[in-house]
Every structure is written in structure tokens, then in C-alpha cells.
Short mmCIF file of C-alpha atoms in Angstrom, two decimals:
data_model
loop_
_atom_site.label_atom_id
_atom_site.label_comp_id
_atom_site.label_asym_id
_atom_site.label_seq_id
_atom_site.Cartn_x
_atom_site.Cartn_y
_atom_site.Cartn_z
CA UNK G 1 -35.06 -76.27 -75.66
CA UNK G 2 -38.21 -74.45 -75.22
CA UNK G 3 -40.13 -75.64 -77.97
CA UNK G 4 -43.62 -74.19 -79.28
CA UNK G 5 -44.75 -76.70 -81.82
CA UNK G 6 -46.64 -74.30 -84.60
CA UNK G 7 -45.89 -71.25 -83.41
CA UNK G 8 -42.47 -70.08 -85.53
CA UNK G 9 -39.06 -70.95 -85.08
CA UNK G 10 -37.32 -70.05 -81.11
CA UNK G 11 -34.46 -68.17 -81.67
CA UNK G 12 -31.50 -67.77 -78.85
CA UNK G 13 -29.37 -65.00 -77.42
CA UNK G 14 -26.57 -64.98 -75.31
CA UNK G 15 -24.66 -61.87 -74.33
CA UNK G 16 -21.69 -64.22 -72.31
CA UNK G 17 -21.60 -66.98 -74.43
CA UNK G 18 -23.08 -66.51 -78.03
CA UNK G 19 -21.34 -65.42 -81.05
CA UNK G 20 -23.19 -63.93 -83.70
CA UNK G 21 -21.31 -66.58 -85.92
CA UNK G 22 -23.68 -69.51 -84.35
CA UNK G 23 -27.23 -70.28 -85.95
CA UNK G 24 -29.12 -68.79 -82.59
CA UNK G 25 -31.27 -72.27 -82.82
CA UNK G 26 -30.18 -73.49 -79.37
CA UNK G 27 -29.82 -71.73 -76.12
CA UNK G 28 -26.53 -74.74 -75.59
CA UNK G 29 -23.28 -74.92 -77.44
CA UNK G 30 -23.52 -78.48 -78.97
CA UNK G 31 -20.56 -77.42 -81.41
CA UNK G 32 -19.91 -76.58 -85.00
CA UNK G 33 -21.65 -73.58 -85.70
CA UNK G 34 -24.82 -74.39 -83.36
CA UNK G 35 -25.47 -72.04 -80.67
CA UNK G 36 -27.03 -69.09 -79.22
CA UNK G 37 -25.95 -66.02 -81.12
CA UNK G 38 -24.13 -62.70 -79.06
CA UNK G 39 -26.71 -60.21 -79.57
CA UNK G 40 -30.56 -59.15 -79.71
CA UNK G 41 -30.01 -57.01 -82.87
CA UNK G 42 -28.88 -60.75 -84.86
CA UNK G 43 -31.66 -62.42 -83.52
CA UNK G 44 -33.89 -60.03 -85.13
CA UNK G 45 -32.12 -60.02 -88.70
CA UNK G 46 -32.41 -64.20 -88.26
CA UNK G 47 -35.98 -63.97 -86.62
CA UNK G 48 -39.34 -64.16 -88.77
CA UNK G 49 -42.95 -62.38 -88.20
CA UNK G 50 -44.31 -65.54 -85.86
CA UNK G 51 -40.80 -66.32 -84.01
CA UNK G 52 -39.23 -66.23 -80.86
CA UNK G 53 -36.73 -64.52 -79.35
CA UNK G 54 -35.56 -65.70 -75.93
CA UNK G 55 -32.54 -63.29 -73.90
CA UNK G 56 -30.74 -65.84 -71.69
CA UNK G 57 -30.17 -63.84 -68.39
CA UNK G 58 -27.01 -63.89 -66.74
CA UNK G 59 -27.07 -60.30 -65.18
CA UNK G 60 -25.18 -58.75 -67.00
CA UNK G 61 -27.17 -56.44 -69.20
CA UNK G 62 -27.20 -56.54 -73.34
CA UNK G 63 -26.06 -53.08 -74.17
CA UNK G 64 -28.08 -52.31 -77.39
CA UNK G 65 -30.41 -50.33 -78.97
CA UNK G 66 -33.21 -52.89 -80.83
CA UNK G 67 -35.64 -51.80 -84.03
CA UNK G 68 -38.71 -53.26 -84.09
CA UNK G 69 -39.70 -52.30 -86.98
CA UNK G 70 -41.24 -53.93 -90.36
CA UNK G 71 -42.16 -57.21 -91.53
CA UNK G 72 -40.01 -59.09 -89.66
CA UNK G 73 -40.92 -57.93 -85.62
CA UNK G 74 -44.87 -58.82 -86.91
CA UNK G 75 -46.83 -61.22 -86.42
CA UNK G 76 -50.68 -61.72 -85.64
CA UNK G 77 -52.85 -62.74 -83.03
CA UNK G 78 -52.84 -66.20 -83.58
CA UNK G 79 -49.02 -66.01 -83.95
CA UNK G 80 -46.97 -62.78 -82.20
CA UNK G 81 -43.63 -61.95 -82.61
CA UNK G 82 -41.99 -62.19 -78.99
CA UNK G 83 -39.18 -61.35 -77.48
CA UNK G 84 -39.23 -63.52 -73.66
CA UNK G 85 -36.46 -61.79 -71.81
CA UNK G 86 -36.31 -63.91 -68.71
CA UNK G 87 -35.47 -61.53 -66.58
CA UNK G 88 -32.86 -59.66 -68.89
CA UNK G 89 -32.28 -55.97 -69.29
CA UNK G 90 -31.43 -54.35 -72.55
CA UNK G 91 -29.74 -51.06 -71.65
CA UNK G 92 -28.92 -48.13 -74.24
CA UNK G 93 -26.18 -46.94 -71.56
CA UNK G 94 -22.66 -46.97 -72.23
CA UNK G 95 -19.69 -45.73 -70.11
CA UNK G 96 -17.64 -43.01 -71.32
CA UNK G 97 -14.05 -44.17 -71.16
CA UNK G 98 -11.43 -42.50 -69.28
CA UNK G 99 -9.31 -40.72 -72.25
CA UNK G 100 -12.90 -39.07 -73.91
CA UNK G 101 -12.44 -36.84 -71.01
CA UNK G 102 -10.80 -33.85 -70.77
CA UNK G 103 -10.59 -30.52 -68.67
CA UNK G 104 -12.07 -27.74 -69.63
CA UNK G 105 -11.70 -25.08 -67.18
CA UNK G 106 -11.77 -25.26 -63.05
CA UNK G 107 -13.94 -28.46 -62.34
CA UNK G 108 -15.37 -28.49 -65.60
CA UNK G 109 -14.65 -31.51 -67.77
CA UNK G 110 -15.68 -31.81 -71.46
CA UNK G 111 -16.17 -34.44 -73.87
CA UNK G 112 -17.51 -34.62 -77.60
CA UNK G 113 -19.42 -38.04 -78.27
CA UNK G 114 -18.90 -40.15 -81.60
CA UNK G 115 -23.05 -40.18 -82.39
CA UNK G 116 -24.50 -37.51 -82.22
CA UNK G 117 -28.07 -38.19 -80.49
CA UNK G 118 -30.24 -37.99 -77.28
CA UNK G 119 -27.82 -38.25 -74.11
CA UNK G 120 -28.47 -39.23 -70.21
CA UNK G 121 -25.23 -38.80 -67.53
CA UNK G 122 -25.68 -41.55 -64.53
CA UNK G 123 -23.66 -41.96 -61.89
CA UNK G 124 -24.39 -44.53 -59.79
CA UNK G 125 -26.72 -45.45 -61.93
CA UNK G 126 -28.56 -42.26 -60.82
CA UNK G 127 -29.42 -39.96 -63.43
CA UNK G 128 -27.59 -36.46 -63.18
CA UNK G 129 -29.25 -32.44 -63.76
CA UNK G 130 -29.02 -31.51 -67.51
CA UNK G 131 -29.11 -27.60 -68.04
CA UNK G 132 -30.60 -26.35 -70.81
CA UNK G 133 -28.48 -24.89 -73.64
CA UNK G 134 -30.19 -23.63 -76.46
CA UNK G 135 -27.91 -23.71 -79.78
CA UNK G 136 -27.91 -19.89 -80.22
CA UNK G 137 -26.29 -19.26 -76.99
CA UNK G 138 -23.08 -17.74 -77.21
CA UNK G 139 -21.23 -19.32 -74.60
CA UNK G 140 -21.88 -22.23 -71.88
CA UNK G 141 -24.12 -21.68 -68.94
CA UNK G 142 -23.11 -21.89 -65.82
CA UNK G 143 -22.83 -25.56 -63.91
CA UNK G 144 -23.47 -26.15 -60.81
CA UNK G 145 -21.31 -29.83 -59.01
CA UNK G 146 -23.25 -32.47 -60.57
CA UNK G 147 -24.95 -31.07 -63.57
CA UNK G 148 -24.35 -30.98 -67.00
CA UNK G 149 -25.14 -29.58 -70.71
CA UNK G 150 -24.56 -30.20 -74.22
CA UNK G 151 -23.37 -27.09 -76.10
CA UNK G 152 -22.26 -26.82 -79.94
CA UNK G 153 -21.99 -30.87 -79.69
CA UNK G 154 -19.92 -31.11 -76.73
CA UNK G 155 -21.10 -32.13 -73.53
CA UNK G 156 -19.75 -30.28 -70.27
CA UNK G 157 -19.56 -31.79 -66.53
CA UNK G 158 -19.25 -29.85 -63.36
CA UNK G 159 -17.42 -32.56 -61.21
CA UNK G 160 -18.88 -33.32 -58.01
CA UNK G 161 -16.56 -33.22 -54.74
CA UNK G 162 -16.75 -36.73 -53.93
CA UNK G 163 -15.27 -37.80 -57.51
CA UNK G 164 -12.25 -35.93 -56.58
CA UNK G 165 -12.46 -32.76 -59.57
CA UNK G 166 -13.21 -35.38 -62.15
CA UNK G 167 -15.92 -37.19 -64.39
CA UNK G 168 -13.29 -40.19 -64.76
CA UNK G 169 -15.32 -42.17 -62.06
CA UNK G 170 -18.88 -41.83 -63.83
#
């Protein structure tokens, strides 16, 4: 337990094996309801202006997108809010599944996300081209292998060769 007399409460995450069902008070599983909760964004809601936060890092990255916001991700200079990631990585990435795809025309492959926001292709964790599309245009521009667009909220791929015609393997 890494204990800072004084200086707020430690709170615990665990992305393998914490379940935002346990207190977050301890980075073991003694039983009963003590344990590290699942994810960063419970930590927070359980985590005060002085407190804590400490990512247990088993390489596998938390895939979330954290608010620090307000009250509650305060503190002062005699006692900060922290977040010690030991190593962790908090990624915003997600993989597209398989069945989101589908063809649009030649090697072009389309998809239409869920949320609406600010999107990034990778593959291999290598960030892919994005072509501009401004909303007035009439119709999509033309992709080149490897690069990409988002038109009327749909996002077009030009597969690459070595993916075989497809965005299935991004």
C-alpha cells in the first residue's frame, strides 16, 4: 500500500483485475468488495481535490478518455491532485471492428462511427494521411492507398495493397 500519511486518500486502478464494483482503496484483492476499481474515469468520481490516483501497469493500455475538470481533479500546492501512472498508458484509440466495415466502391471501404467527434486511422500503430473534405463538397475526393477522409459523417479508406483490398486488418 503506498501510503502518504496527510496527503488525501490513495485511490487504485486496475484495468486486468479491478471492477468498478470494489472500493479502489487497495491496489490487492483482499475480498468482499475491497479492491482496485476497473477504470481511471471511477477513480476520479471516488477521488477528492488532495487524493491519489495510482494506474497499476500491466501493459496493456486503459482505453479511456479522462476529465479533469472541477473541484474534484484540484488540489493546492501543499496538497495536488495526482494521478502516478507507473508506467501506464491511457489511450483514446479504439479498433474498428470487422462488420463496421463495408465496401464502397473499388478499394474504397466506408464506415460511419457511433460518436461523432475528432478521428485518427493507425495502422500499425502508425498514423495514416487524412484528406481534407470540406462539408460543402459535393462528392468525395479522391484517395490515394493509405489515406483517408471523413465526408457527410462517414469516413472513407483507400485500402493499401499489403492489407489485401481491405481496412479489416487496421
Amino acid at each position: 500500500h503506498l501510503a502518504r500519511p496527510g496527503l488525501g486518500r490513495d485511490w487504485f486502478v486496475d484495468n486486468i483485475g479491478g471492477s468498478d464494483a470494489f472500493d479502489g482503496l487497495s491496489l490487492d484483492r483482499p475480498g468482499g468488495l475491497a479492491g482496485p476499481v476497473k477504470t481511471i474515469r471511477r477513480a476520479l468520481r471516488l477521488a477528492g481535490p488532495s487524493d491519489t490516483v495510482h494506474l497499476a501497469n500491466h501493459g496493456e493500455p486503459y482505453y479511456e478518455s479522462l476529465d479533469l475538470t472541477g473541484r474534484r481533479a484540484s488540489g493546492s500546492e501543499v496538497k495536488p491532485f495526482t494521478i502516478e501512472g507507473h508506467g501506464a498508458i491511457v489511450s483514446g484509440a479504439r479498433s474498428i471492428p470487422r462488420q463496421a466495415w463495408s465496401l464502397y466502391r473499388g478499394r474504397i471501404w466506408k464506415m460511419t462511427p457511433f460518436r461523432k467527434g475528432h478521428y485518427q486511422l493507425l495502422l500499425s500503430h502508425a498514423a495514416l494521411p487524412e484528406i481534407s473534405c470540406p462539408r460543402s463538397a459535393r462528392s468525395l475526393p479522391k484517395l490515394e492507398p493509405g489515406q483517408w477522409c471523413v465526408w457527410n459523417g462517414t469516413m472513407y479508406f483507400h485500402a493499401l495493397d499489403q492489407i489485401g483490398g481491405s481496412p479489416l486488418d487496421l
